[in-house]
Short mmCIF file of C-alpha atoms and ligand atoms in Angstrom, two decimals:
data_model
loop_
_atom_site.label_atom_id
_atom_site.label_comp_id
_atom_site.label_asym_id
_atom_site.label_seq_id
_atom_site.Cartn_x
_atom_site.Cartn_y
_atom_site.Cartn_z
CA MET A 761 19.23 -45.23 14.52
CA LYS A 762 18.79 -46.45 10.95
CA VAL A 763 15.28 -47.26 9.70
CA LYS A 764 15.02 -51.06 9.55
CA VAL A 765 13.22 -52.67 6.61
CA LEU A 766 12.37 -56.38 6.56
CA ILE A 767 11.63 -57.88 3.14
CA ALA A 768 9.96 -61.21 3.83
CA ASP A 769 9.44 -62.46 0.26
CA LYS A 770 11.38 -62.73 -2.97
CA PHE A 771 12.45 -59.25 -4.15
CA PRO A 772 14.79 -58.21 -7.00
CA GLU A 773 18.36 -57.67 -5.76
CA ARG A 774 18.95 -54.32 -7.44
CA TYR A 775 16.01 -52.76 -5.58
CA ILE A 776 17.33 -54.08 -2.27
CA GLN A 777 20.60 -52.31 -3.08
CA GLU A 778 18.67 -49.12 -3.80
CA LEU A 779 17.26 -49.21 -0.27
CA LYS A 780 20.71 -49.82 1.22
CA ASP A 781 22.08 -46.90 -0.79
CA TYR A 782 19.33 -44.81 0.80
CA GLU A 783 20.97 -45.50 4.18
CA LEU A 784 18.31 -47.95 5.34
CA GLU A 785 19.10 -51.19 7.14
CA VAL A 786 17.63 -53.94 4.99
CA ILE A 787 16.97 -57.46 6.24
CA TYR A 788 16.19 -59.76 3.32
CA LEU A 789 14.66 -63.08 4.37
CA PRO A 790 12.68 -64.30 1.34
CA LYS A 791 11.93 -67.70 2.82
CA LEU A 792 10.09 -66.46 5.91
CA GLY A 793 6.65 -67.93 6.54
CA GLU A 794 3.77 -66.55 8.58
CA ASN A 795 4.94 -68.46 11.67
CA ASP A 796 8.42 -66.89 11.53
CA LEU A 797 7.14 -63.36 11.06
CA PRO A 798 6.19 -62.47 14.69
CA GLN A 799 9.81 -62.93 15.72
CA ALA A 800 11.44 -61.60 12.54
CA ALA A 801 9.32 -58.44 12.35
CA LYS A 802 9.51 -57.67 16.07
CA GLU A 803 12.04 -54.87 15.81
CA VAL A 804 11.66 -53.52 12.30
CA ASP A 805 10.06 -50.26 11.17
CA ILE A 806 8.91 -51.30 7.72
CA LEU A 807 7.77 -54.73 6.57
CA VAL A 808 7.50 -55.68 2.88
CA VAL A 809 5.59 -58.84 1.91
CA ARG A 810 4.26 -60.48 -1.19
CA SER A 811 2.29 -63.63 -0.32
CA THR A 812 3.48 -64.16 3.26
CA ASN A 813 0.58 -63.79 5.67
CA VAL A 814 0.92 -60.97 8.16
CA THR A 815 -1.13 -62.25 11.09
CA SER A 816 -2.48 -60.36 14.10
CA GLU A 817 0.21 -62.11 16.13
CA ALA A 818 3.00 -60.63 13.98
CA ILE A 819 1.43 -57.19 14.27
CA GLU A 820 0.75 -57.37 18.01
CA ASN A 821 4.26 -58.69 18.68
CA SER A 822 5.92 -55.84 16.81
CA ILE A 823 7.49 -53.04 18.82
CA ARG A 824 8.42 -50.49 16.14
CA LEU A 825 6.43 -51.53 13.10
CA ASN A 826 5.06 -48.44 11.38
CA LEU A 827 4.39 -49.43 7.77
CA ILE A 828 3.50 -52.71 6.04
CA ILE A 829 3.78 -52.73 2.26
CA ARG A 830 2.14 -55.39 0.14
CA ALA A 831 4.44 -55.68 -2.87
CA GLY A 832 1.44 -56.45 -5.09
CA ALA A 833 -2.19 -55.46 -5.39
CA GLY A 834 -4.35 -57.57 -3.03
CA VAL A 835 -3.95 -56.91 0.71
CA ASN A 836 -6.01 -59.84 1.97
CA ASN A 837 -2.91 -61.56 3.38
CA ILE A 838 -2.46 -58.70 5.88
CA ASN A 839 -4.58 -58.51 9.04
CA ILE A 840 -5.62 -54.91 8.51
CA SER A 841 -7.88 -54.66 11.54
CA ALA A 842 -4.91 -55.60 13.76
CA ALA A 843 -2.83 -52.92 11.98
CA ASN A 844 -5.62 -50.36 12.52
CA LYS A 845 -5.59 -51.04 16.26
CA LYS A 846 -1.87 -50.23 16.47
CA GLY A 847 -1.91 -47.30 14.04
CA ILE A 848 0.31 -49.16 11.55
CA TYR A 849 0.03 -47.95 7.96
CA VAL A 850 -0.73 -50.53 5.26
CA ALA A 851 0.06 -49.69 1.63
CA ASN A 852 -0.01 -51.63 -1.64
CA CYS A 853 1.23 -51.25 -5.22
CA PRO A 854 -1.94 -51.12 -7.31
CA GLY A 855 -1.72 -51.36 -11.09
CA MET A 856 1.93 -52.41 -11.20
CA ASN A 857 1.26 -56.03 -12.10
CA SER A 858 -2.02 -55.50 -13.98
CA ILE A 859 -0.59 -56.20 -17.42
CA ALA A 860 0.98 -59.46 -16.25
CA VAL A 861 -2.30 -60.67 -14.72
CA ALA A 862 -4.24 -59.59 -17.82
CA GLU A 863 -1.82 -61.46 -20.07
CA LEU A 864 -2.33 -64.61 -18.03
CA ALA A 865 -6.13 -64.22 -18.08
CA ILE A 866 -6.05 -63.99 -21.90
CA GLY A 867 -3.63 -66.93 -22.04
CA LEU A 868 -6.02 -69.01 -19.95
CA MET A 869 -8.92 -68.15 -22.27
CA ILE A 870 -6.94 -69.36 -25.28
CA SER A 871 -5.77 -72.40 -23.30
CA LEU A 872 -9.34 -73.39 -22.48
CA ASP A 873 -10.48 -72.93 -26.06
CA ARG A 874 -7.60 -74.87 -27.63
CA ARG A 875 -7.05 -77.18 -24.64
CA ILE A 876 -3.34 -76.39 -24.80
CA PRO A 877 -2.47 -78.03 -21.44
CA ASP A 878 -4.18 -81.31 -22.50
CA ASN A 879 -2.39 -81.21 -25.88
CA VAL A 880 0.92 -80.95 -24.06
CA ILE A 881 0.17 -83.65 -21.48
CA ASP A 882 -0.91 -86.10 -24.21
CA PHE A 883 2.20 -85.40 -26.28
CA ARG A 884 4.41 -85.92 -23.23
CA ASN A 885 2.63 -89.25 -22.71
CA GLY A 886 3.34 -90.30 -26.30
CA LYS A 887 -0.16 -89.57 -27.68
CA TRP A 888 -0.96 -87.70 -30.93
CA ASN A 889 -4.57 -86.54 -30.99
CA LYS A 890 -5.16 -83.95 -33.72
CA GLY A 891 -8.67 -85.31 -34.19
CA GLU A 892 -9.75 -84.52 -30.66
CA TYR A 893 -7.92 -81.21 -30.28
CA SER A 894 -9.16 -79.80 -33.57
CA LYS A 895 -12.55 -79.20 -31.97
CA ALA A 896 -11.84 -75.67 -30.65
CA GLU A 897 -14.36 -72.87 -31.26
CA GLY A 898 -12.09 -69.78 -31.46
CA LEU A 899 -12.35 -66.59 -29.41
CA TYR A 900 -13.11 -64.14 -32.23
CA GLY A 901 -16.64 -62.71 -31.90
CA LYS A 902 -17.21 -64.36 -28.52
CA THR A 903 -18.74 -62.38 -25.65
CA LEU A 904 -16.55 -61.71 -22.64
CA GLY A 905 -17.86 -60.51 -19.28
CA ILE A 906 -15.26 -58.78 -17.12
CA ILE A 907 -16.35 -58.75 -13.48
CA GLY A 908 -14.40 -55.92 -11.86
CA VAL A 909 -13.13 -53.23 -14.21
CA GLY A 910 -10.23 -51.88 -12.16
CA ASN A 911 -6.60 -51.72 -13.30
CA ILE A 912 -6.48 -55.41 -14.28
CA GLY A 913 -9.97 -55.61 -15.75
CA LYS A 914 -9.18 -52.64 -18.03
CA GLU A 915 -6.00 -54.31 -19.33
CA VAL A 916 -7.97 -57.51 -20.04
CA ALA A 917 -10.59 -55.45 -21.90
CA LYS A 918 -7.97 -53.84 -24.21
CA ARG A 919 -6.52 -57.24 -25.11
CA ALA A 920 -9.91 -58.89 -25.57
CA VAL A 921 -11.07 -56.10 -27.92
CA ALA A 922 -7.86 -56.64 -29.94
CA LEU A 923 -8.83 -60.31 -30.27
CA GLY A 924 -12.19 -59.27 -31.74
CA MET A 925 -14.30 -60.18 -28.71
CA ASN A 926 -17.49 -58.38 -27.58
CA VAL A 927 -16.58 -57.05 -24.17
CA TYR A 928 -18.92 -56.22 -21.30
CA GLY A 929 -17.77 -54.97 -17.92
CA LYS A 930 -19.40 -54.98 -14.51
CA ASP A 931 -17.85 -52.08 -12.68
CA ILE A 932 -17.54 -51.12 -9.07
CA SER A 933 -19.86 -48.32 -7.99
CA ARG A 934 -19.23 -45.70 -5.36
CA ILE A 935 -21.85 -44.58 -2.90
CA GLU A 936 -21.12 -41.68 -0.54
CA GLY A 937 -17.40 -41.97 -1.10
CA VAL A 938 -17.27 -45.65 -0.13
CA ALA A 939 -16.37 -48.20 -2.78
CA ILE A 940 -19.07 -50.84 -2.93
CA LYS A 941 -19.46 -53.68 -5.35
CA ASP A 942 -22.59 -53.43 -7.44
CA PHE A 943 -23.52 -56.94 -8.47
CA SER A 944 -26.99 -56.11 -9.75
CA GLU A 945 -27.84 -57.14 -13.30
CA MET A 946 -25.62 -60.23 -13.21
CA ASP A 947 -28.77 -62.09 -14.24
CA GLN A 948 -28.69 -60.09 -17.48
CA LEU A 949 -24.93 -60.08 -18.07
CA LEU A 950 -23.94 -63.70 -17.35
CA PRO A 951 -26.38 -65.38 -19.78
CA LEU A 952 -24.78 -63.36 -22.61
CA CYS A 953 -21.20 -64.39 -21.86
CA ASP A 954 -19.20 -67.14 -23.51
CA ILE A 955 -16.37 -66.29 -21.14
CA VAL A 956 -16.47 -64.67 -17.70
CA THR A 957 -13.27 -63.38 -16.10
CA LEU A 958 -13.00 -62.23 -12.47
CA HIS A 959 -10.91 -59.23 -11.42
CA LEU A 960 -12.14 -58.34 -7.95
CA PRO A 961 -10.40 -58.10 -4.59
CA ALA A 962 -11.21 -60.53 -1.77
CA THR A 963 -13.48 -58.63 0.62
CA PRO A 964 -16.44 -59.65 2.79
CA GLN A 965 -18.68 -58.43 -0.08
CA THR A 966 -17.02 -60.60 -2.73
CA LYS A 967 -16.54 -63.77 -0.68
CA GLY A 968 -18.40 -66.66 -2.34
CA LEU A 969 -19.81 -64.25 -4.96
CA PHE A 970 -19.88 -66.94 -7.64
CA ASN A 971 -22.42 -69.16 -5.89
CA LYS A 972 -25.17 -71.50 -7.11
CA LYS A 973 -27.32 -68.51 -8.09
CA LEU A 974 -24.68 -66.85 -10.31
CA PHE A 975 -23.57 -70.15 -11.85
CA GLY A 976 -27.28 -70.61 -12.61
CA PHE A 977 -27.11 -67.52 -14.88
CA MET A 978 -24.03 -68.72 -16.80
CA LYS A 979 -24.38 -70.21 -20.28
CA PRO A 980 -23.85 -73.98 -20.63
CA ASN A 981 -20.32 -74.76 -21.96
CA SER A 982 -19.06 -71.27 -21.08
CA PHE A 983 -15.64 -70.55 -19.56
CA LEU A 984 -14.83 -69.01 -16.19
CA ILE A 985 -11.39 -67.50 -15.56
CA ASN A 986 -10.22 -66.60 -12.06
CA THR A 987 -6.84 -64.90 -11.75
CA ALA A 988 -8.05 -62.87 -8.75
CA ARG A 989 -8.75 -64.69 -5.49
CA ALA A 990 -10.03 -68.20 -4.72
CA ASP A 991 -12.51 -66.84 -2.19
CA LEU A 992 -14.61 -65.26 -4.95
CA ILE A 993 -15.91 -68.69 -5.95
CA ASP A 994 -18.00 -71.08 -3.90
CA GLN A 995 -16.16 -74.31 -4.71
CA GLU A 996 -19.15 -76.62 -4.22
CA ALA A 997 -21.28 -74.54 -6.56
CA LEU A 998 -18.43 -74.57 -9.09
CA LEU A 999 -18.16 -78.37 -9.05
CA GLU A 1000 -21.92 -78.63 -9.52
CA ALA A 1001 -21.86 -76.14 -12.44
CA ILE A 1002 -19.11 -78.18 -14.10
CA LYS A 1003 -21.25 -81.31 -13.85
CA GLU A 1004 -24.56 -79.77 -14.80
CA LYS A 1005 -23.56 -77.16 -17.39
CA ASN A 1006 -20.16 -78.30 -18.55
CA ILE A 1007 -18.67 -74.98 -17.42
CA ARG A 1008 -14.91 -75.01 -18.08
CA VAL A 1009 -12.66 -73.22 -15.67
CA ALA A 1010 -9.10 -71.88 -15.52
CA MET A 1011 -7.84 -70.54 -12.21
CA ASP A 1012 -4.53 -69.11 -11.02
CA VAL A 1013 -5.72 -69.16 -7.42
CA ILE A 1014 -6.94 -72.02 -5.22
CA LYS A 1015 -8.13 -72.44 -1.66
CA ASN A 1016 -5.38 -73.40 0.80
CA GLU A 1017 -2.60 -72.41 -1.57
CA PRO A 1018 0.75 -73.58 -0.14
CA GLU A 1019 2.70 -70.81 1.55
CA GLU A 1020 6.00 -72.17 0.26
CA LYS A 1021 7.14 -71.53 -3.31
CA SER A 1022 7.39 -75.29 -3.95
CA ALA A 1023 5.46 -77.98 -2.13
CA ASN A 1024 3.50 -81.16 -2.70
CA ILE A 1025 -0.17 -80.51 -3.17
CA LYS A 1026 -3.41 -82.49 -2.99
CA SER A 1027 -6.64 -80.88 -4.17
CA PRO A 1028 -10.07 -82.17 -5.19
CA LEU A 1029 -9.64 -80.03 -8.34
CA GLN A 1030 -6.70 -82.09 -9.63
CA SER A 1031 -8.74 -84.88 -11.18
CA ILE A 1032 -11.33 -82.76 -13.02
CA PRO A 1033 -10.60 -82.42 -16.76
CA ASN A 1034 -12.70 -79.22 -17.02
CA ILE A 1035 -10.36 -77.37 -14.65
CA TYR A 1036 -6.95 -75.91 -15.45
CA ILE A 1037 -4.93 -74.59 -12.55
CA THR A 1038 -1.80 -72.45 -12.71
CA HIS A 1039 0.40 -71.85 -9.70
CA HIS A 1040 -0.59 -68.26 -8.70
CA ILE A 1041 1.81 -66.86 -11.27
CA GLY A 1042 -0.38 -63.99 -12.51
CA ALA A 1043 1.96 -61.29 -11.24
CA SER A 1044 5.13 -63.28 -11.69
CA THR A 1045 6.70 -61.83 -14.80
CA GLU A 1046 10.07 -60.10 -14.65
CA GLN A 1047 8.39 -56.90 -15.89
CA ALA A 1048 5.68 -56.93 -13.22
CA GLN A 1049 8.03 -57.84 -10.40
CA ASN A 1050 10.37 -54.99 -11.31
CA ALA A 1051 7.46 -52.53 -11.55
CA VAL A 1052 6.13 -53.66 -8.15
CA ALA A 1053 9.60 -53.50 -6.57
CA SER A 1054 10.22 -50.03 -7.95
CA GLU A 1055 6.86 -48.82 -6.58
CA THR A 1056 7.65 -50.39 -3.20
CA ILE A 1057 10.94 -48.47 -3.09
CA ARG A 1058 9.13 -45.25 -4.00
CA ILE A 1059 6.62 -45.78 -1.15
CA ILE A 1060 9.45 -46.43 1.34
CA LYS A 1061 11.54 -43.42 0.24
CA ASP A 1062 8.49 -41.10 0.32
CA PHE A 1063 7.57 -42.33 3.76
CA VAL A 1064 11.06 -42.02 5.20
CA SER A 1065 11.66 -38.59 3.69
CA SER A 1066 8.26 -36.96 4.21
CA GLY A 1067 5.97 -39.24 6.21
CA ILE A 1068 3.58 -39.36 3.24
CA ILE A 1069 2.16 -42.80 2.42
CA ALA A 1070 1.39 -43.50 -1.21
CA HIS A 1071 -1.44 -46.03 -1.72
CA TRP A 1072 -2.36 -45.98 1.94
CA VAL A 1073 -5.15 -48.58 2.16
CA ASN A 1074 -6.15 -48.42 5.84
CA ARG A 1075 -6.84 -44.70 6.00
CA SER A 1076 -10.46 -44.31 7.12
CA LYS A 1077 -12.80 -43.65 4.23
CA ILE A 1078 -15.69 -42.82 6.49
CA SER A 1079 -15.12 -39.95 8.88
CA ASP A 1080 -17.14 -38.69 11.80
CA ALA A 1081 -16.13 -35.17 10.88
CA HIS A 1082 -19.01 -33.00 9.73
CA TYR A 1083 -17.39 -29.56 9.84
CA GLN A 1084 -14.24 -28.02 8.44
CA LEU A 1085 -12.40 -25.14 10.02
CA VAL A 1086 -9.72 -23.29 8.06
CA VAL A 1087 -7.45 -20.91 9.95
CA LYS A 1088 -4.88 -18.76 8.15
CA HIS A 1089 -2.31 -17.52 10.61
CA TYR A 1090 1.20 -16.14 11.03
CA ASP A 1091 3.61 -19.03 11.36
CA LYS A 1092 4.59 -18.36 14.97
CA PRO A 1093 4.73 -20.50 18.11
CA GLY A 1094 1.52 -20.64 20.14
CA VAL A 1095 -0.95 -19.50 17.46
CA LEU A 1096 -2.35 -22.96 16.81
CA ALA A 1097 -2.28 -23.75 20.53
CA SER A 1098 -4.61 -20.77 21.14
CA ILE A 1099 -7.06 -22.04 18.49
CA MET A 1100 -6.88 -25.59 19.86
CA SER A 1101 -7.55 -24.48 23.40
CA ILE A 1102 -10.80 -22.79 22.27
CA ILE A 1103 -11.80 -26.05 20.56
CA ARG A 1104 -10.76 -28.16 23.56
CA ASP A 1105 -12.71 -25.97 26.02
CA ARG A 1106 -15.92 -26.74 24.04
CA GLN A 1107 -15.07 -30.49 24.07
CA ILE A 1108 -15.06 -30.69 20.26
CA ASN A 1109 -13.10 -33.57 18.79
CA ILE A 1110 -10.63 -32.82 15.98
CA GLU A 1111 -10.74 -35.77 13.57
CA GLU A 1112 -8.05 -34.66 11.10
CA ILE A 1113 -5.67 -31.70 10.92
CA GLU A 1114 -3.18 -30.37 8.37
CA ASN A 1115 -0.99 -27.26 8.61
CA ILE A 1116 0.63 -26.03 5.41
CA ILE A 1117 3.09 -23.15 5.08
CA PHE A 1118 2.96 -20.63 2.23
CA ASP A 1119 6.15 -19.88 0.30
CA GLY A 1120 8.35 -17.54 2.32
CA GLY A 1121 7.38 -19.12 5.66
CA VAL A 1122 5.40 -16.11 6.95
CA VAL A 1123 1.84 -17.43 6.75
CA ALA A 1124 0.43 -20.92 7.31
CA CYS A 1125 -2.98 -22.44 6.72
CA CYS A 1126 -4.39 -24.97 9.15
CA THR A 1127 -7.34 -27.12 8.06
CA MET A 1128 -9.18 -29.09 10.72
CA LYS A 1129 -11.98 -31.61 10.32
CA LEU A 1130 -14.23 -31.49 13.37
CA LYS A 1131 -17.00 -33.60 14.78
CA SER A 1132 -19.20 -30.70 15.93
CA GLU A 1133 -20.02 -27.20 14.77
CA VAL A 1134 -17.86 -24.22 15.76
CA THR A 1135 -20.04 -21.38 17.07
CA THR A 1136 -19.87 -17.71 15.99
CA GLU A 1137 -18.66 -16.87 19.47
CA MET A 1138 -15.74 -19.34 19.11
CA ILE A 1139 -14.80 -17.84 15.74
CA LYS A 1140 -14.88 -14.38 17.32
CA LEU A 1141 -12.52 -15.59 20.07
CA MET A 1142 -10.15 -17.11 17.49
CA ASN A 1143 -10.08 -13.86 15.51
CA GLU A 1144 -9.10 -11.93 18.64
CA ASN A 1145 -5.60 -13.45 18.36
CA PRO A 1146 -3.62 -10.79 16.37
CA ASP A 1147 -1.64 -13.57 14.68
CA VAL A 1148 -4.79 -15.07 13.14
CA LEU A 1149 -5.47 -13.71 9.64
CA SER A 1150 -8.78 -15.40 8.87
CA VAL A 1151 -11.11 -18.12 10.12
CA SER A 1152 -13.65 -19.88 7.91
CA HIS A 1153 -16.01 -22.65 8.84
CA ILE A 1154 -18.24 -24.86 6.71
CA ALA A 1155 -20.34 -28.00 7.07
CA ILE A 1156 -18.92 -30.90 5.03
C1 3PG B 2169 -1.38 -59.55 -6.22
O1 3PG B 2169 -2.25 -59.43 -5.36
O2 3PG B 2169 -0.68 -58.58 -6.59
C2 3PG B 2169 -1.14 -60.90 -6.85
O3 3PG B 2169 -1.99 -61.85 -6.33
C3 3PG B 2169 0.31 -61.31 -6.80
O4 3PG B 2169 0.67 -62.09 -5.73
P1 3PG B 2169 2.21 -62.57 -5.54
O5 3PG B 2169 3.03 -61.36 -5.35
O6 3PG B 2169 2.13 -63.41 -4.30
O7 3PG B 2169 2.59 -63.33 -6.74
#
């Protein structure tokens, strides 16, 4: 049976052909919405989405689904906890659209400074207003705070430095192997910034990050750019900051963004002159879409040919394994079974296991991550098997 791939959002034609040439059955339904997905994805092996929401219903309803790929960076439109419960891999394409998003972020900074959208609207309405629009400050020498210095934040930094800006970044720290967001010192960073630009994912830690307290640290008349996710900003606090501090804002993302590519829209943000909104187009350049599509194809081909998942986002980062056992053995039937039975008899749980063969196919090396310690007596028993070459055991 051919592997079935459903692509549920717009995807460049030539990459669809590449998948077909790879002997995969490709179903291309770019207009699918979240409500259609439970039925459409029921019998596919691989699902590719851009903005379409993959709900728990779609995941629970699926019979064969094995891999969901977000053809983009953020994975917040996929119900990952539902995927975890069914052992469905979720992968994304990080970094592929970073330049496009960075270009838009810089464009929005210039737009806010020169009020380009207002210039255009006035001209379209028959108004010439050089007097008013000559009041821009210029970006050269201004201080930019980049909140989130990942792939996109770094691209913004390069471009901002080229414009002669002073650039500060607030990075993501790692503690014990787990990525956490370190938002300390915002009280020192934000008061320095003429412009603040957000480049963070939507997570429980970043939800509503820009609240009354953080807006309180921002300079009056400063700019805030959000090309990341609407959830990062507490909308009420934003509206208050606009009123009280004349903060000016440009955002590519809004709450309750329409699922369809074109729709009528009503938003409380429409009537506020200090706010510019673009239509979630950050990643939507030809260049970025091709890079994302090509990465998606690579992930699919790797997975189909070897079972390896590039950019696997729902692999556990925290493990209960505290010990590692490495067994080098002759690559023969039953050797690993004998090792496993010793482990099973002591009721030790194997968390992860990998068996790799040396060139020539004579010897293999099996690495196991275990919950509990292997005793000297167990190691002795393992070594009694003449097909076992060595056993080593360490705490990790
Ligand atoms: C991303 O997460 O990569 C961007 O938000 C792009 O989203 P889009 O593919 O829906 O344009």
